[in-house]
CSV table of C-alpha atoms in Angstrom, one decimal:
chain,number,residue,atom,x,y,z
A,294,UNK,CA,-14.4,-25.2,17.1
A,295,UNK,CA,-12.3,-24.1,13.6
A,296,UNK,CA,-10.5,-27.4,12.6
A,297,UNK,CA,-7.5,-25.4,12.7
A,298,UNK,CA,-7.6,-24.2,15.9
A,299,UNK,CA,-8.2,-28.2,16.8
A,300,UNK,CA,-5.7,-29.0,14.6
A,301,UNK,CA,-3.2,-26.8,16.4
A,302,UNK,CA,-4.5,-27.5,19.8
A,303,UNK,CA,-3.4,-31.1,19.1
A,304,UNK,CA,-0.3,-30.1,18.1
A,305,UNK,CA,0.8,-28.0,21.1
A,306,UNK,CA,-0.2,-31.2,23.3
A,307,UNK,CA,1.9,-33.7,21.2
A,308,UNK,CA,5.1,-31.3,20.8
A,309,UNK,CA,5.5,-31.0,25.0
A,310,UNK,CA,5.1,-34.6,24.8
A,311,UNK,CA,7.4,-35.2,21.8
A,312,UNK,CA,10.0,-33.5,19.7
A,313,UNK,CA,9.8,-29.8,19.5
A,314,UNK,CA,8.4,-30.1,16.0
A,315,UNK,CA,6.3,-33.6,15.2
A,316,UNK,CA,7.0,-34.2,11.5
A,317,UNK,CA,4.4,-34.3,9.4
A,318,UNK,CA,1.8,-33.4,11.9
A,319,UNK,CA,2.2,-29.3,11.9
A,320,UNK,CA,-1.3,-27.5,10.9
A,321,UNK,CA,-1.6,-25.3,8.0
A,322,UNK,CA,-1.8,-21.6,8.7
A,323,UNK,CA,-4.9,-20.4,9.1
A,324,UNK,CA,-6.2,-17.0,7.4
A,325,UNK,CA,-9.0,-17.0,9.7
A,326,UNK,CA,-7.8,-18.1,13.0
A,327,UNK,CA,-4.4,-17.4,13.1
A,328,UNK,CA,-2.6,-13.9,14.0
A,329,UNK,CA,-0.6,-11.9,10.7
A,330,UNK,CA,2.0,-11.3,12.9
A,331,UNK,CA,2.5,-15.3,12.9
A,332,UNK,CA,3.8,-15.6,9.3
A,333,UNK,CA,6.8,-13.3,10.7
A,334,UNK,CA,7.8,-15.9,13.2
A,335,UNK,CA,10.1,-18.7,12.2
A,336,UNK,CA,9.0,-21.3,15.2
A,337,UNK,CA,8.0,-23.3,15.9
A,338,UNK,CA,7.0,-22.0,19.3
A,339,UNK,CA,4.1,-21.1,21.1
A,340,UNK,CA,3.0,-18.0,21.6
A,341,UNK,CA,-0.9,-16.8,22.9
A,342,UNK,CA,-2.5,-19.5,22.4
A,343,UNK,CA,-1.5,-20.4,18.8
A,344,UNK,CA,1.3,-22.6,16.9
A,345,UNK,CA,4.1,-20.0,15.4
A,346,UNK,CA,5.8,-21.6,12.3
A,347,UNK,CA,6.7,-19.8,9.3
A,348,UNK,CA,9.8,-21.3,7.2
A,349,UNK,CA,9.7,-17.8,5.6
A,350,UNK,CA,9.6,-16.0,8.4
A,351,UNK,CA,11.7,-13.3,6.8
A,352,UNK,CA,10.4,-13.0,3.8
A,353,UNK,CA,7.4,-11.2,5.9
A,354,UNK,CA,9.2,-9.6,8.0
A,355,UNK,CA,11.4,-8.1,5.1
A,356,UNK,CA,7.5,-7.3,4.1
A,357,UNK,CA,6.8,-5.5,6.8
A,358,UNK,CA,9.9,-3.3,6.7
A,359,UNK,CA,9.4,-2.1,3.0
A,360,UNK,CA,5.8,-1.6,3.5
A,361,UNK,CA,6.4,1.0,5.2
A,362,UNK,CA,9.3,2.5,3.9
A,363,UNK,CA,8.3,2.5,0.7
A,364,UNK,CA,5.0,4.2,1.7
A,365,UNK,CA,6.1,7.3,3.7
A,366,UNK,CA,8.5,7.7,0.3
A,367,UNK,CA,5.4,7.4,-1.7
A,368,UNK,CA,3.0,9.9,0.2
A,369,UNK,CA,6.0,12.2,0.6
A,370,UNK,CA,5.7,12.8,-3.8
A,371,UNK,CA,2.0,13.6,-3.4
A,372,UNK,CA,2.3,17.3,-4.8
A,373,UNK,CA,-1.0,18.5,-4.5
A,374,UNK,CA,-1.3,18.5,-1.3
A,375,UNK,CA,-1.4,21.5,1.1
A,376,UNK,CA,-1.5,22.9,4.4
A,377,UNK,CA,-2.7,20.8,7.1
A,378,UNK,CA,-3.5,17.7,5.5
A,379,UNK,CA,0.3,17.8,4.0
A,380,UNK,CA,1.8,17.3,7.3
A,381,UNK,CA,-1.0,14.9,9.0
A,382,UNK,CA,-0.5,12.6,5.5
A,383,UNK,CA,3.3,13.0,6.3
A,384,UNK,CA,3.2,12.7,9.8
A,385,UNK,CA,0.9,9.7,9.5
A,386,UNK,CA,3.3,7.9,7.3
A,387,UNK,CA,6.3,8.5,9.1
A,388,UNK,CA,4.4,6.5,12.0
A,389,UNK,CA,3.6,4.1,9.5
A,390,UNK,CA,7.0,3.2,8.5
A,391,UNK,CA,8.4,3.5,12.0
A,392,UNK,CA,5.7,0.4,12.9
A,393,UNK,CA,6.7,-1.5,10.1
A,394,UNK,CA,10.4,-1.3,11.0
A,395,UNK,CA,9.3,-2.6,15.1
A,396,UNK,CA,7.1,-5.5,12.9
A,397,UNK,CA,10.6,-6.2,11.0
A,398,UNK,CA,12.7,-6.3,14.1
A,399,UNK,CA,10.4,-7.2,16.7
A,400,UNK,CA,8.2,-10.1,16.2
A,401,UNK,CA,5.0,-11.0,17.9
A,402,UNK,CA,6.2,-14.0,19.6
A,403,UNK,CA,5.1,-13.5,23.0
A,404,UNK,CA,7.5,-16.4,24.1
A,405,UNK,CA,10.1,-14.1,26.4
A,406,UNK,CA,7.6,-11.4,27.3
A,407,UNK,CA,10.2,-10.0,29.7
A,408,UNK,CA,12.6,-9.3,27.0
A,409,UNK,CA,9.7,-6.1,25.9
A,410,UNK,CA,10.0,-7.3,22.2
A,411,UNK,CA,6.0,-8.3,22.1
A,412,UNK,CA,5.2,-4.5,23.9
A,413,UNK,CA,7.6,-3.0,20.8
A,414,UNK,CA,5.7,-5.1,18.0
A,415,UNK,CA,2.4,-4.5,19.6
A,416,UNK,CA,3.1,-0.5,19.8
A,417,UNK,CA,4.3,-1.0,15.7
A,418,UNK,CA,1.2,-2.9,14.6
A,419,UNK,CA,-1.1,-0.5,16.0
A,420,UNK,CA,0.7,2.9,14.8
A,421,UNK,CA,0.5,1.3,11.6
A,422,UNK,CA,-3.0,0.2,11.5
A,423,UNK,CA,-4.2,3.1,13.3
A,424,UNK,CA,-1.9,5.4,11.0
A,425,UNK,CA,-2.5,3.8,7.5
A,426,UNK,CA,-6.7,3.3,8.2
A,427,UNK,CA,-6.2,7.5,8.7
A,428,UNK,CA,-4.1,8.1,5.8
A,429,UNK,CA,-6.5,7.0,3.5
A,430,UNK,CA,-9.5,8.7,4.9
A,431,UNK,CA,-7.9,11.7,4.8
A,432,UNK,CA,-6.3,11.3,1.3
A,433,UNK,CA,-9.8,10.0,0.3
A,434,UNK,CA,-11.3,13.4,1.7
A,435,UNK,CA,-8.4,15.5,-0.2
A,436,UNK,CA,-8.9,13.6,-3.5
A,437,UNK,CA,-8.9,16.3,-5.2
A,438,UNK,CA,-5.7,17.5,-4.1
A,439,UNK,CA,-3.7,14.3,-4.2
A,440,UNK,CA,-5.2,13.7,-7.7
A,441,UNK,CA,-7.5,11.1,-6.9
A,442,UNK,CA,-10.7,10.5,-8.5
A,443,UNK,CA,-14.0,11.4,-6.7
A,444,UNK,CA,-15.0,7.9,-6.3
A,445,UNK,CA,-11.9,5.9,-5.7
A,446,UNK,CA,-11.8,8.8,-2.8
A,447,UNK,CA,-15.1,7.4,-1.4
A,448,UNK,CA,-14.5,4.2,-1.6
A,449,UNK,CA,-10.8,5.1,0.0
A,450,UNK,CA,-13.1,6.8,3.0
A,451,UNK,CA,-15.2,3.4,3.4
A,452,UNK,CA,-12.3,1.5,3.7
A,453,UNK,CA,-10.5,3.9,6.2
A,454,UNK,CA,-13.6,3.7,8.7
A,455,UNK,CA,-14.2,-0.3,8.4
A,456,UNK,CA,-10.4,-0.6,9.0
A,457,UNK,CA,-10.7,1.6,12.2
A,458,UNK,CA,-14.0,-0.2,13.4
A,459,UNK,CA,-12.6,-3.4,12.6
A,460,UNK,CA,-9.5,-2.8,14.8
A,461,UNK,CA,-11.8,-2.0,17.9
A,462,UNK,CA,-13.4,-4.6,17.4
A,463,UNK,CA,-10.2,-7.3,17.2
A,464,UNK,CA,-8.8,-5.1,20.3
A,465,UNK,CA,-11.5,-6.4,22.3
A,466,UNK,CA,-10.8,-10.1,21.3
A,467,UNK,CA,-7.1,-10.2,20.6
A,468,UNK,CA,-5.4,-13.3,22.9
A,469,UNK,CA,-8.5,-14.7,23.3
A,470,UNK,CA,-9.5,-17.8,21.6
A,471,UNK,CA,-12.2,-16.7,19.5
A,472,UNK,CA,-12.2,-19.0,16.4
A,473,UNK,CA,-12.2,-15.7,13.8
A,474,UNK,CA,-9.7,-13.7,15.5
A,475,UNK,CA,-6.9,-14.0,12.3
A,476,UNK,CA,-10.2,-12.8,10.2
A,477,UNK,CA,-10.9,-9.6,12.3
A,478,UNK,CA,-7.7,-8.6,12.0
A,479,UNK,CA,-7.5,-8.7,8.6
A,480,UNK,CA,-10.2,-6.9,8.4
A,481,UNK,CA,-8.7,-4.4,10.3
A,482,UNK,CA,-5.0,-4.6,7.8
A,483,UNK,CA,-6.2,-4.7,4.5
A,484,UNK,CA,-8.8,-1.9,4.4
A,485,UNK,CA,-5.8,0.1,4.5
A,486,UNK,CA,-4.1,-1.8,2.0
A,487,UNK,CA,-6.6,-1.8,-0.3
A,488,UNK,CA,-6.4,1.9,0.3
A,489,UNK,CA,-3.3,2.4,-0.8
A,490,UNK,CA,-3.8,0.3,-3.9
A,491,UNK,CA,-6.6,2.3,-4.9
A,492,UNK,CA,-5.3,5.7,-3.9
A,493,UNK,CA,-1.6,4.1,-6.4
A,494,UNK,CA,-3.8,3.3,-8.8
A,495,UNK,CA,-5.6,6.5,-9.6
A,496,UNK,CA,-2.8,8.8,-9.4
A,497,UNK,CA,-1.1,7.1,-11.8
A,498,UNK,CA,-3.8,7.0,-14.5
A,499,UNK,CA,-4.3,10.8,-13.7
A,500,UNK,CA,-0.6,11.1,-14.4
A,501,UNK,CA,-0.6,9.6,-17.6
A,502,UNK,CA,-3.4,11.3,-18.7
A,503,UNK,CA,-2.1,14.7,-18.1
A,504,UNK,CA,0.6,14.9,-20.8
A,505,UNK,CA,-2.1,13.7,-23.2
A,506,UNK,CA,-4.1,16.2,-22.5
A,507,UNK,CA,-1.6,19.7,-22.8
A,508,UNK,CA,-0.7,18.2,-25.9
């Protein structure tokens, strides 16, 4: 067993025997074990399975809303692209901001599940993983389009399929207490971030060449 999943195990005994939050005993957060969505929950509480305590809760959840925002704005200035793959990139992004405004407002808590707000932030993490991991295979596909160079397109098409692999495979362990859960997950979020850094990245080298070279 993880020492932070001990760690926190020991914790959820002592604070329904104690105070609701023993000083000096919390766990740190682990990138491994514990869920993303935790660092968006101020706690502490309890919620499947794991300790829930983030002091700056909404300075994630603030996160997740401009994630989002700022990438459907982002996607909607790509020029070059046409057709089809215009309005799926579009379309895609839209779903991506709409999930990071349900992670803002919504957060994974599990503790009132009657209340529906775990079903709203579960329904915005996956649009936006599910959304963002397709966004960058298909801008990786158009590269040429979107003004993305040839191999930063590949690598952008890599990334999009391990994200979407990944994701099955956390689906089939998430609220379980599998010691690498917080891992898998991340394998599943950051593809697509990583994406989106590339995809940034190259267009705006492309851009800055092309006054350079009509001069």
């Amino acid at each position: 067993m993880p020492a932070s999943r001990s760690s926190q195990e020991d914790w959820s005994s002592s604070s329904r025997s104690s105070s609701p939050r023993p000083r000096g005993r919390t766990p740190p957060y682990s990138y491994t074990y514990n869920y993303i969505s935790n660092l968006g929950v101020h706690g502490p509480t309890q919620g499947f399975g794991q300790l829930m305590y983030s002091p700056l809760a909404w300075v994630m959840n603030t996160g997740f809303f401009l994630f989002g925002v700022v990438l459907f704005g982002g996607t909607a200035m790509l020029a070059g692209l046409r057709g089809p793959r215009r309005w799926a990139v579009r379309t895609l992004a839209f779903l991506i901001a709409a999930g990071g405004v349900l992670l803002a407002v919504f957060h994974g808590t599990g503790e009132a599940p009657d209340s529906g707000a775990i079903d709203f932030h579960s329904v915005g993490a996956l649009a936006s993983i599910v959304s963002g991991n397709l966004v960058i295979i298909i801008l990786g596909r158009a590269h040429r389009e979107a003004g993305i160079a040839t191999t930063t397109g590949r690598v952008m098409v890599a990334l999009g399929v391990f994200g979407l692999l990944s994701l099955v495979g956390f689906m089939t362990i998430a609220g379980s207490s599998a010691g690498l859960i917080g891992l898998v997950e991340r394998c599943a979020v950051y593809p697509l971030l990583i994406g989106f850094i590339c995809a940034g990245r190259s267009v705006w080298k492309g851009n800055r060449r092309s006054p350079a070279s009509n001069v």
